[in-house]
PDB file of C-alpha atoms and ligand atoms in Angstrom:
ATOM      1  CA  UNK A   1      22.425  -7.421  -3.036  1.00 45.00           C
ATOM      2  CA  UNK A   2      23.568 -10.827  -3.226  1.00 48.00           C
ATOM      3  CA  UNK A   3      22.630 -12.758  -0.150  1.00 58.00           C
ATOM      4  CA  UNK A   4      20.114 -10.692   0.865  1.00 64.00           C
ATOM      5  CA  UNK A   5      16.771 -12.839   1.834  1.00 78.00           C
ATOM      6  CA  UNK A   6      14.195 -10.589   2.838  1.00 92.00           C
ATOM      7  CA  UNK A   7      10.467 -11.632   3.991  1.00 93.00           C
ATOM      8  CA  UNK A   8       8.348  -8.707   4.092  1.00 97.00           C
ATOM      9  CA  UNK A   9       8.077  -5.843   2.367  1.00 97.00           C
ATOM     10  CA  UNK A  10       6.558  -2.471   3.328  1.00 96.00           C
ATOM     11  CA  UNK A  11       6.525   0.311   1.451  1.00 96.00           C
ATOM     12  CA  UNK A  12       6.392   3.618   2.870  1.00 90.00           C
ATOM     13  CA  UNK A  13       3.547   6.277   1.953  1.00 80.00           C
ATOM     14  CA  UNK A  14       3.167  10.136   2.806  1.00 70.00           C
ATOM     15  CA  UNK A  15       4.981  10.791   6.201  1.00 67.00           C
ATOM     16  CA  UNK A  16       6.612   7.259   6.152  1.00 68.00           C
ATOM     17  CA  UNK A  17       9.870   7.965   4.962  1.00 63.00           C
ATOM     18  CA  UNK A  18      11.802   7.240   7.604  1.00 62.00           C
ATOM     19  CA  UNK A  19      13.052   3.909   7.668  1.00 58.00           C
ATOM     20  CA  UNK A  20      14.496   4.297  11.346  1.00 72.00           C
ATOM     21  CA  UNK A  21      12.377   1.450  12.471  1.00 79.00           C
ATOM     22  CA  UNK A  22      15.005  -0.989  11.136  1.00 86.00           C
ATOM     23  CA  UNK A  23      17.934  -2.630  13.037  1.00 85.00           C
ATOM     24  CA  UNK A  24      21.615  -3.028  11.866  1.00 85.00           C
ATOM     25  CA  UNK A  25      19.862  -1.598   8.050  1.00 87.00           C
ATOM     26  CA  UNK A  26      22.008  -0.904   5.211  1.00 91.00           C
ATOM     27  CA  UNK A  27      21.009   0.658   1.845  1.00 92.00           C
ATOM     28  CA  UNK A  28      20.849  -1.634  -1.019  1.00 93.00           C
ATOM     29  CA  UNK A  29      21.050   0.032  -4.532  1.00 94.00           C
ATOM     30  CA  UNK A  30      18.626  -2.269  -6.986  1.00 94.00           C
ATOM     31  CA  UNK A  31      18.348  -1.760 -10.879  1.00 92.00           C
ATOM     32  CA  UNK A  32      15.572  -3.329 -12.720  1.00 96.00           C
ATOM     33  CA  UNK A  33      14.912  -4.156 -16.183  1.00 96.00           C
ATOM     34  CA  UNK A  34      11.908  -1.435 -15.694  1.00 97.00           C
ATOM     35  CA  UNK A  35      14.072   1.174 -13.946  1.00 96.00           C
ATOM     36  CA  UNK A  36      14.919   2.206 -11.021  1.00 96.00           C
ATOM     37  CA  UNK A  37      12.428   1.858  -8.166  1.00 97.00           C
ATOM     38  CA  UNK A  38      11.240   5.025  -6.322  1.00 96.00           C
ATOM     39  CA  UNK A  39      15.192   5.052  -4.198  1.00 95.00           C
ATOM     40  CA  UNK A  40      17.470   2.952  -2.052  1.00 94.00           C
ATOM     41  CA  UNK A  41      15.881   0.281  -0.452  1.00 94.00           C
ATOM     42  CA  UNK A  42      16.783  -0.009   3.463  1.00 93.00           C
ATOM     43  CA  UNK A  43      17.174  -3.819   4.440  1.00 93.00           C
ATOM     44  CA  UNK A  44      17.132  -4.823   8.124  1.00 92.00           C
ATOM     45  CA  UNK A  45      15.691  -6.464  10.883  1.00 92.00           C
ATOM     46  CA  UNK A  46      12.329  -5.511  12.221  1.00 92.00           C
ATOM     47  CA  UNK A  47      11.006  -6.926  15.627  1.00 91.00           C
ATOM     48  CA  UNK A  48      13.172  -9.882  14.639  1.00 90.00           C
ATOM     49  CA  UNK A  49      12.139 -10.117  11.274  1.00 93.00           C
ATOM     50  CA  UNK A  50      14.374  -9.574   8.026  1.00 94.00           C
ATOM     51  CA  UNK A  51      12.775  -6.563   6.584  1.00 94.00           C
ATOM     52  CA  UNK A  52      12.562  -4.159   3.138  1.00 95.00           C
ATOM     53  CA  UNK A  53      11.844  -0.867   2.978  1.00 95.00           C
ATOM     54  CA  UNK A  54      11.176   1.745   0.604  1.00 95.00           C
ATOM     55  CA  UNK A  55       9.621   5.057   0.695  1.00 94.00           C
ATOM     56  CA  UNK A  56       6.873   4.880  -2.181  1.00 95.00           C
ATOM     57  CA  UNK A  57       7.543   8.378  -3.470  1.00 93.00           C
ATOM     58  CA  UNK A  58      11.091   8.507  -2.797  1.00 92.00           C
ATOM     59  CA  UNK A  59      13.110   9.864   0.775  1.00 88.00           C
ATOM     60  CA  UNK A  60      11.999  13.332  -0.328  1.00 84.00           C
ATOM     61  CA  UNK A  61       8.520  12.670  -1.525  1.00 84.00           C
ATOM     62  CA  UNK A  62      10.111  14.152  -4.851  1.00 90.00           C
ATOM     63  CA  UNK A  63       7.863  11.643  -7.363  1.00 94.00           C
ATOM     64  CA  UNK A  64       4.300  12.004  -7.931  1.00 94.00           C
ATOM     65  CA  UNK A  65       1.709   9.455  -7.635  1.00 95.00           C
ATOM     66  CA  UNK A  66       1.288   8.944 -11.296  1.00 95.00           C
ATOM     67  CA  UNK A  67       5.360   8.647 -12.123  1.00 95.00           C
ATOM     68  CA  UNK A  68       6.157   6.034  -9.807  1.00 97.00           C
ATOM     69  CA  UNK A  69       8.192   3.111 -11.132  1.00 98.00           C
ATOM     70  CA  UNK A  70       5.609   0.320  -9.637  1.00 98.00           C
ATOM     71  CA  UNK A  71       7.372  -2.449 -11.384  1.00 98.00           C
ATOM     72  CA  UNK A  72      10.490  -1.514 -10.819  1.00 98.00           C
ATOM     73  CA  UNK A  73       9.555  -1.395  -6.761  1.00 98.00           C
ATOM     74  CA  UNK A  74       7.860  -4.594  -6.955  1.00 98.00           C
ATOM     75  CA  UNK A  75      10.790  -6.268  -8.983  1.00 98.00           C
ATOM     76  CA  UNK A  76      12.874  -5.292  -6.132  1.00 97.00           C
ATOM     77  CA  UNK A  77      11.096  -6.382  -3.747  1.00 97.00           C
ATOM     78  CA  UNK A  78      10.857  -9.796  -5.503  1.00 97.00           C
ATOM     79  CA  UNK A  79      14.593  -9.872  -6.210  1.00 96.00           C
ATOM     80  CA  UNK A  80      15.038  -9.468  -2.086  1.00 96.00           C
ATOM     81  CA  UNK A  81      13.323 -12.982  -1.847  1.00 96.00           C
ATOM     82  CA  UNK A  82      10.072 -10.834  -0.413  1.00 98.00           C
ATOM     83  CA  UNK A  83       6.707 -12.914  -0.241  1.00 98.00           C
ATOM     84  CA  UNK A  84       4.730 -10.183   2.248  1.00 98.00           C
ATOM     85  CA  UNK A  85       3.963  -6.858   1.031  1.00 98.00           C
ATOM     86  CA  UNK A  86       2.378  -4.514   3.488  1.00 98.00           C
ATOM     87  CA  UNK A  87       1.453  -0.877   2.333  1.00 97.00           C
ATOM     88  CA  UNK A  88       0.371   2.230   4.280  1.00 96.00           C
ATOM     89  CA  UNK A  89      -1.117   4.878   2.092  1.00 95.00           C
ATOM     90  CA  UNK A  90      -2.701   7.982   2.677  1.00 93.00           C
ATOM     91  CA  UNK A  91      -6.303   8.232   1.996  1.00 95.00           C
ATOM     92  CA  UNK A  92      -9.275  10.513   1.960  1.00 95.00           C
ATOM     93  CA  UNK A  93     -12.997   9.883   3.156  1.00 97.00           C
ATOM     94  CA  UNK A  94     -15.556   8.694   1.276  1.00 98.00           C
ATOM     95  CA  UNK A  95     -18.317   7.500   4.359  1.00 98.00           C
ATOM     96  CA  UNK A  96     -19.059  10.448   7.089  1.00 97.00           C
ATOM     97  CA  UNK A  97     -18.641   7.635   9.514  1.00 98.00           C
ATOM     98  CA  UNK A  98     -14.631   6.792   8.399  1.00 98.00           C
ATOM     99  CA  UNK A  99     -13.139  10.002   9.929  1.00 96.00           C
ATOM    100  CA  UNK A 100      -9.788  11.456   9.693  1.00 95.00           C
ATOM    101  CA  UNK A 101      -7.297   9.661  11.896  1.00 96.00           C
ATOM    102  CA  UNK A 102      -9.065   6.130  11.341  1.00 98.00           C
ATOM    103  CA  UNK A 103      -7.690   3.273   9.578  1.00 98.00           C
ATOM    104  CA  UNK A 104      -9.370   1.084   6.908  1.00 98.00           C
ATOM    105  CA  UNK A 105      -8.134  -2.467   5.502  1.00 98.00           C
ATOM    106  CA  UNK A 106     -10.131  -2.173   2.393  1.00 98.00           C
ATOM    107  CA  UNK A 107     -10.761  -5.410   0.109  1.00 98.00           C
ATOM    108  CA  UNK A 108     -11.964  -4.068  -2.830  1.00 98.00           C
ATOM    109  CA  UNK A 109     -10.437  -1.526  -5.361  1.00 98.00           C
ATOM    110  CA  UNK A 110     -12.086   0.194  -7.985  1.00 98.00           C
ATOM    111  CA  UNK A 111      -9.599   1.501 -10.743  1.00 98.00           C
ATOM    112  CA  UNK A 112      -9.814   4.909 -12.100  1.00 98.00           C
ATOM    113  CA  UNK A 113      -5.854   5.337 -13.359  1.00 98.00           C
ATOM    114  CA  UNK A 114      -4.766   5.755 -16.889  1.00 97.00           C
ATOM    115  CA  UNK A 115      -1.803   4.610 -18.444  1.00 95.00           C
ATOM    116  CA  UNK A 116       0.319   3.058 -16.101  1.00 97.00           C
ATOM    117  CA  UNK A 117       2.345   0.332 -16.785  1.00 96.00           C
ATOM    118  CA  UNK A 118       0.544  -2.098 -14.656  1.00 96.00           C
ATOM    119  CA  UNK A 119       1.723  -6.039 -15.800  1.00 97.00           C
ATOM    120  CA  UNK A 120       4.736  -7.372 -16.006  1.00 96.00           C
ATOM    121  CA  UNK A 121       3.362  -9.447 -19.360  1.00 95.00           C
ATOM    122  CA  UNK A 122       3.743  -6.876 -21.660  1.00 91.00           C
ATOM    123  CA  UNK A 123       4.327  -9.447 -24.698  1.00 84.00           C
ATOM    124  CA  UNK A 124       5.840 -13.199 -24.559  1.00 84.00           C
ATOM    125  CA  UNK A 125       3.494 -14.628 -22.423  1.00 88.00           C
ATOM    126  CA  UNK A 126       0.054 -13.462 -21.783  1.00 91.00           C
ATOM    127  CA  UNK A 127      -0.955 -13.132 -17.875  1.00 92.00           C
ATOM    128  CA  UNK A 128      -4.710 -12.642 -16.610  1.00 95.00           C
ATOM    129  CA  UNK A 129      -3.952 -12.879 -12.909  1.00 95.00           C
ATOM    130  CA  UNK A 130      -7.111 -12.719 -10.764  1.00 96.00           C
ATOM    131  CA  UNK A 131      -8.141  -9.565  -8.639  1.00 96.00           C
ATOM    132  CA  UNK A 132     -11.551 -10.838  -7.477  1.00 97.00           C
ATOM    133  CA  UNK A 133     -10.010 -10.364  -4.172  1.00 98.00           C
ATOM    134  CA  UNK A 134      -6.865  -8.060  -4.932  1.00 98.00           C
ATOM    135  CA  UNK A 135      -5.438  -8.102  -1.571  1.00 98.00           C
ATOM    136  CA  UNK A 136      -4.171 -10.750   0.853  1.00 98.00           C
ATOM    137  CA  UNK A 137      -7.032 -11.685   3.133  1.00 98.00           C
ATOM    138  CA  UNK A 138      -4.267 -13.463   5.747  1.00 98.00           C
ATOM    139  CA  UNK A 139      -1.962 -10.308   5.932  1.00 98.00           C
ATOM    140  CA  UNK A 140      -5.267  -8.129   6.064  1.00 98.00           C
ATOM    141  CA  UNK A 141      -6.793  -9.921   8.749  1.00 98.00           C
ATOM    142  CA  UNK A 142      -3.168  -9.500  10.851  1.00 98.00           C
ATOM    143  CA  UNK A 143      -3.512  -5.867  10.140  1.00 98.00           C
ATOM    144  CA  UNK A 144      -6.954  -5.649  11.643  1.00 98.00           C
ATOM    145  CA  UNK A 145      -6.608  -7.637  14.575  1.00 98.00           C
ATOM    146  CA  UNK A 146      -3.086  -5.814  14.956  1.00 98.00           C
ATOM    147  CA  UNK A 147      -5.287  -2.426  15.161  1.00 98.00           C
ATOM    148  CA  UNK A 148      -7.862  -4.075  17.382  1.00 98.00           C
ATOM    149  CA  UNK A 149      -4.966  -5.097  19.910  1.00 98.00           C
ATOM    150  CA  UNK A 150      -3.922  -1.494  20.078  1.00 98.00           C
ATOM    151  CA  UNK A 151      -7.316  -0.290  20.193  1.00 98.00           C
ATOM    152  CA  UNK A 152      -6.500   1.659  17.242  1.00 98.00           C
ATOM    153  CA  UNK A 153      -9.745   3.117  15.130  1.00 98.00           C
ATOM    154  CA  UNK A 154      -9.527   0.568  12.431  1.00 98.00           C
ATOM    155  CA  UNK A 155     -12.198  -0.661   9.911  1.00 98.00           C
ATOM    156  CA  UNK A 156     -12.326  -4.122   8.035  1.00 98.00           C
ATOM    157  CA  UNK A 157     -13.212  -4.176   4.589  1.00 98.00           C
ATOM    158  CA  UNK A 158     -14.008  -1.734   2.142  1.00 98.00           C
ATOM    159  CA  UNK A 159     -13.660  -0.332  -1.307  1.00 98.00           C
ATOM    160  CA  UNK A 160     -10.944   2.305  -2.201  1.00 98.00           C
ATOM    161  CA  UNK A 161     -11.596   3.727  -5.644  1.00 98.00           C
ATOM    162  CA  UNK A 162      -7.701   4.868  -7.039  1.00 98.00           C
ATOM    163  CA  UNK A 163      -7.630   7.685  -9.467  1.00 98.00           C
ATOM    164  CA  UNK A 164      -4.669   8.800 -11.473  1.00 97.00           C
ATOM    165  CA  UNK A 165      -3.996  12.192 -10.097  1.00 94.00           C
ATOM    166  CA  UNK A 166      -1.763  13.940  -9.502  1.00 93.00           C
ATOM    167  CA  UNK A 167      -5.342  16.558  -8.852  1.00 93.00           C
ATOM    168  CA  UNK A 168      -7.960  15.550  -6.642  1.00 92.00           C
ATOM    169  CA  UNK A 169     -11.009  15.168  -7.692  1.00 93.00           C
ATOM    170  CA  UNK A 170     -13.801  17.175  -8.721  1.00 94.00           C
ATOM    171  CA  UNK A 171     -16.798  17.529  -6.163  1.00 94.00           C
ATOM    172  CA  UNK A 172     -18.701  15.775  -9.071  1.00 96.00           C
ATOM    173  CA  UNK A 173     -16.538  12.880  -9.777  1.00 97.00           C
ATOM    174  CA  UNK A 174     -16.468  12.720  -5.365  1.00 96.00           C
ATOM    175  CA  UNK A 175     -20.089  12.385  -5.426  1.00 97.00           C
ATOM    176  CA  UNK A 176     -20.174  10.064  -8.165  1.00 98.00           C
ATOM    177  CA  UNK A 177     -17.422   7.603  -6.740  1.00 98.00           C
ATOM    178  CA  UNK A 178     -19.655   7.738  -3.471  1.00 98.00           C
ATOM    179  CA  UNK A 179     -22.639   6.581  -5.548  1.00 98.00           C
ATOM    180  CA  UNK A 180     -20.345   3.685  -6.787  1.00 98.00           C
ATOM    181  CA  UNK A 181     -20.119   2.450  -3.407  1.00 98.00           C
ATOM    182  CA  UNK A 182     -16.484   3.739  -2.964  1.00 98.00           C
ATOM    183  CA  UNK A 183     -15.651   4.766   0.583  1.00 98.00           C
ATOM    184  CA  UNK A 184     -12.243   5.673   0.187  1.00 98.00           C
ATOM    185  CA  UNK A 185     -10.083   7.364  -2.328  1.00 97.00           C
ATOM    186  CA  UNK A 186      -6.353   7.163  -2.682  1.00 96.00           C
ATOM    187  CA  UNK A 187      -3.558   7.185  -6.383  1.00 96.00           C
ATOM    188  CA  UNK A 188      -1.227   4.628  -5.450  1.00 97.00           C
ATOM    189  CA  UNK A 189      -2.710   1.166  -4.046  1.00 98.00           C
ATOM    190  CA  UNK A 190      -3.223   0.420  -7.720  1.00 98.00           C
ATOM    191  CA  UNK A 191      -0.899  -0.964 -10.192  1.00 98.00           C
ATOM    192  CA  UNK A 192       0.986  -1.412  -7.060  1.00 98.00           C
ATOM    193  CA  UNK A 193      -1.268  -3.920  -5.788  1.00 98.00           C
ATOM    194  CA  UNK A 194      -2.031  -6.133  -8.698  1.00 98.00           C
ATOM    195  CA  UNK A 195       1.766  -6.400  -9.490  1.00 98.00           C
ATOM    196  CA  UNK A 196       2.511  -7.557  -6.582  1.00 98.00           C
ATOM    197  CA  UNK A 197      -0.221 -10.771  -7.350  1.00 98.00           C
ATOM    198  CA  UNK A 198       1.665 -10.826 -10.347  1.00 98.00           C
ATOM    199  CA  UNK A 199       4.607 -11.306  -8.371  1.00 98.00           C
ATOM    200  CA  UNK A 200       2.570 -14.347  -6.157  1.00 98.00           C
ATOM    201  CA  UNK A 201       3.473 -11.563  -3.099  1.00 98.00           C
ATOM    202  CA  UNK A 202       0.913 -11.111  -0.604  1.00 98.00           C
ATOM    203  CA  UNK A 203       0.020  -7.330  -0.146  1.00 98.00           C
ATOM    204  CA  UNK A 204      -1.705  -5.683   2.165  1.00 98.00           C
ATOM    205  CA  UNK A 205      -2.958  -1.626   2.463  1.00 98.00           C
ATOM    206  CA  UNK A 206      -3.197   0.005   5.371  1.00 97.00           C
ATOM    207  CA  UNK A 207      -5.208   3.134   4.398  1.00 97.00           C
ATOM    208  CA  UNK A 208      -5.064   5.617   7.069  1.00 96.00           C
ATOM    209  CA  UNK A 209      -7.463   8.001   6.366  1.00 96.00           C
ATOM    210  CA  UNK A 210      -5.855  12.250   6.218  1.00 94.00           C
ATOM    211  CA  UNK A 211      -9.136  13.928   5.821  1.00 93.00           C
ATOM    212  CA  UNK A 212     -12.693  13.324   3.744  1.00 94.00           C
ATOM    213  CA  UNK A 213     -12.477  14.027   0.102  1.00 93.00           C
ATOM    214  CA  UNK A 214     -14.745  17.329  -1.532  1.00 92.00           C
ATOM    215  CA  UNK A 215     -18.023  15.550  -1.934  1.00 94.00           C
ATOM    216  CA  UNK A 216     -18.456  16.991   2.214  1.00 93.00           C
ATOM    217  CA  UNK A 217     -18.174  20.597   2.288  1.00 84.00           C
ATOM    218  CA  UNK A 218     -15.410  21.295   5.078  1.00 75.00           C
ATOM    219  CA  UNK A 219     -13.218  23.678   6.802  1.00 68.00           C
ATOM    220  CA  UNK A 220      -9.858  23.187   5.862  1.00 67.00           C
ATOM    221  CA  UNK A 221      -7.224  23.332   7.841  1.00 76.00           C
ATOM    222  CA  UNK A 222      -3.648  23.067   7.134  1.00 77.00           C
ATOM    223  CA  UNK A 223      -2.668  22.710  10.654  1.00 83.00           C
ATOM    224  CA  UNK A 224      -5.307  20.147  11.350  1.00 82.00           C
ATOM    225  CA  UNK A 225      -4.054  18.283   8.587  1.00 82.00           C
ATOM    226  CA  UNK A 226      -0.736  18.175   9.431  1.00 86.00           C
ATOM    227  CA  UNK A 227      -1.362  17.088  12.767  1.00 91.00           C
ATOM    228  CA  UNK A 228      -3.800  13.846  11.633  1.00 93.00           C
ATOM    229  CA  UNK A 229      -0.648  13.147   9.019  1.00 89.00           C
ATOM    230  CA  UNK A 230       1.062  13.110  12.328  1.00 91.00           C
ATOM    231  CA  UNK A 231      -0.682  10.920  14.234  1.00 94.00           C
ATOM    232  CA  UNK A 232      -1.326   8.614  11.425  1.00 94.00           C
ATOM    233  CA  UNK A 233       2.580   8.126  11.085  1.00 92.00           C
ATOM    234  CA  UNK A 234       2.593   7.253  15.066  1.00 92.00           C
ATOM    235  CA  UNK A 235      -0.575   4.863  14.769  1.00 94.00           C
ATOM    236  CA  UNK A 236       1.142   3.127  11.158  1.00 95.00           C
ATOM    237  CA  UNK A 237       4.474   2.403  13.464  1.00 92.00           C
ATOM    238  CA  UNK A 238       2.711   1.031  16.347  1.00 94.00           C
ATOM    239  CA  UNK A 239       0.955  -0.950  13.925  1.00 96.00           C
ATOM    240  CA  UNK A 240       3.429  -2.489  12.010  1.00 95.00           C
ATOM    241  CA  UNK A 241       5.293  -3.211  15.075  1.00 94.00           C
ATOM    242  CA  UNK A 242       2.104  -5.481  16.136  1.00 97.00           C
ATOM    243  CA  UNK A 243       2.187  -7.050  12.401  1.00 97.00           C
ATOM    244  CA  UNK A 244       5.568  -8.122  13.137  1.00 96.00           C
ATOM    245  CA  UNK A 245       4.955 -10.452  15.827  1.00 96.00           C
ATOM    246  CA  UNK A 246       1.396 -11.909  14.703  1.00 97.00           C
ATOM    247  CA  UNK A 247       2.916 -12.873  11.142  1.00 97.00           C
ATOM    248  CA  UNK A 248       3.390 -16.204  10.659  1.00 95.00           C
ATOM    249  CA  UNK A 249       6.547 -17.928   8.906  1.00 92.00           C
ATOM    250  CA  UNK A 250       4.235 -19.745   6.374  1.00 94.00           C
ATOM    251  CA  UNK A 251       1.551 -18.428   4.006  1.00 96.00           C
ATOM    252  CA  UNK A 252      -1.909 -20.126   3.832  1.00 95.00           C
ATOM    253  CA  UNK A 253      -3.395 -17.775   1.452  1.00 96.00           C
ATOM    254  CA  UNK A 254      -3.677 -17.910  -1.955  1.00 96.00           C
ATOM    255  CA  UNK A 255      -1.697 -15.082  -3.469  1.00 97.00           C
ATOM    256  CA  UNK A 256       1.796 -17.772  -3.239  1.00 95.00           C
ATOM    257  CA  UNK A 257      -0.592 -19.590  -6.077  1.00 95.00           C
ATOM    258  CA  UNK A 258      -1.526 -16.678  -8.000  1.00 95.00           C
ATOM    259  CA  UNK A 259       0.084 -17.811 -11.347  1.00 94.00           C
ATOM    260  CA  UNK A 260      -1.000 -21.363 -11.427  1.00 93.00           C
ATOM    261  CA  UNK A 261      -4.145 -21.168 -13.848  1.00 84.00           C
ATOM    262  CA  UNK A 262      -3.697 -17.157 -14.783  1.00 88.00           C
ATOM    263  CA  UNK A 263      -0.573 -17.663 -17.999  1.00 83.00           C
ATOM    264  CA  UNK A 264      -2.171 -18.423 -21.312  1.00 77.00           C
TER     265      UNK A 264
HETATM  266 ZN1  LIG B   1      -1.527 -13.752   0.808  1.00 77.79          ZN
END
């Protein structure tokens, strides 16, 4: 991996495992001091920009939401010389008015996992990195206006509670996370999210949205399923080709600052 420098990072969720959207990619083998991350990672241009991927749950969606090495994928990622982090993720519906097929850029989490290694201070120094505002608001806003270009279903904001799976939820624990405020509901976006402000990375979910959660009674399909997880692949594509071109070649955020006043 030596001489790799990478900019952004995207890691693939359900139906993205298919890194055929890079140019002249090779596979780069990456070990960690956590582990090994979730599989190879592809490196390659993308729309003319130097690009990582890897598939979040490995090529044959063999590991479960609540075994995935996070820190070992964000490490990578790091190593590559990565400073943008964008993540599609499959979610479910919290709102009757965010349908299947639609796309939210939520800014909120609320987190519902249990014991996942989630810092990369685990003893040394002491790290209380800020998740007021957990994701990237630059990289976010690109993502919406990258959706409103393609006149793509896409909603701005909202709060996407993450539970540890790998079950869904109860109808009760649905209802409940509804009467938090949630409005979507996913089991990967966190630790992935707050290690990568760990790593002063900019990240950036887009949730695209598979079908609502139990609180609404509903008539399951498989088919109908299958064909949203689909179209949501097509729709994540188009998008991140958009992203490509609107991202700039410096960051004005804050997430490149993340560290400054969070080690004790
Ligand atoms: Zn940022």
């Amino acid at each position: 991996m030596k001489g790799e420098r990478v900019d952004i990072g995207i890691i693939g969720g359900t139906g993205i495992y298919d890194s055929g959207l890079l140019e002249s990619s090779k596979e780069i083998k990456i070990f960690t001091p956590y582990g090994r991350p979730s599989d190879f990672i592809t490196v390659g241009l993308f729309r003319g920009k130097s690009v990582a991927f890897i598939p979040r749950h490995g090529k044959g969606h063999q590991i479960p939401p609540h075994i995935i090495n996070f820190r070992a994928n964000i490490w990578s990622f790091k190593q590559l010389g990565v400073t943008r982090i964008i993540a599609p993720a499959a979610v479910g519906s919290l709102r009757e008015e965010l349908k299947p097929g639609d796309i939210v850029i939520p800014d909120q989490f609320i987190d519902r996992t249990q014991g996942r290694a989630s810092s990369f201070y685990d003893g040394g120094q002491v790290c209380h990195v800020s998740t007021a505002d957990p994701f990237c608001p630059e990289l976010s806003e690109i993502a919406f206006e990258a959706g409103r270009e393609l006149s793509l279903p896409v909603h701005k904001g909202g709060t996407c509670v993450v539970v540890q799976g790998p079950r869904f939820s109860t109808r009760a624990e649905s209802k409940l996370f509804r009467s938090w405020g949630a409005d979507i509901i996913n089991m990967t976006i966190v630790p992935e999210c707050v290690l990568a402000r760990e790593a002063e990375i900019c990240y950036a979910p887009l949730a695209t949205i598979t079908d609502y959660d139990v609180w609404k009674k509903r008539l399951v399909s498989v088919d109908g399923i299958v064909r949203i997880l689909k179209e949501n692949v097509d729709k994540t594509r188009k998008l991140l080709e958009v992203m490509m071109r609107r991202i700039p070649e410096k960051r004005e955020c804050f997430c490149k600052d993340a560290l400054k006043e969070a080690i004790l």
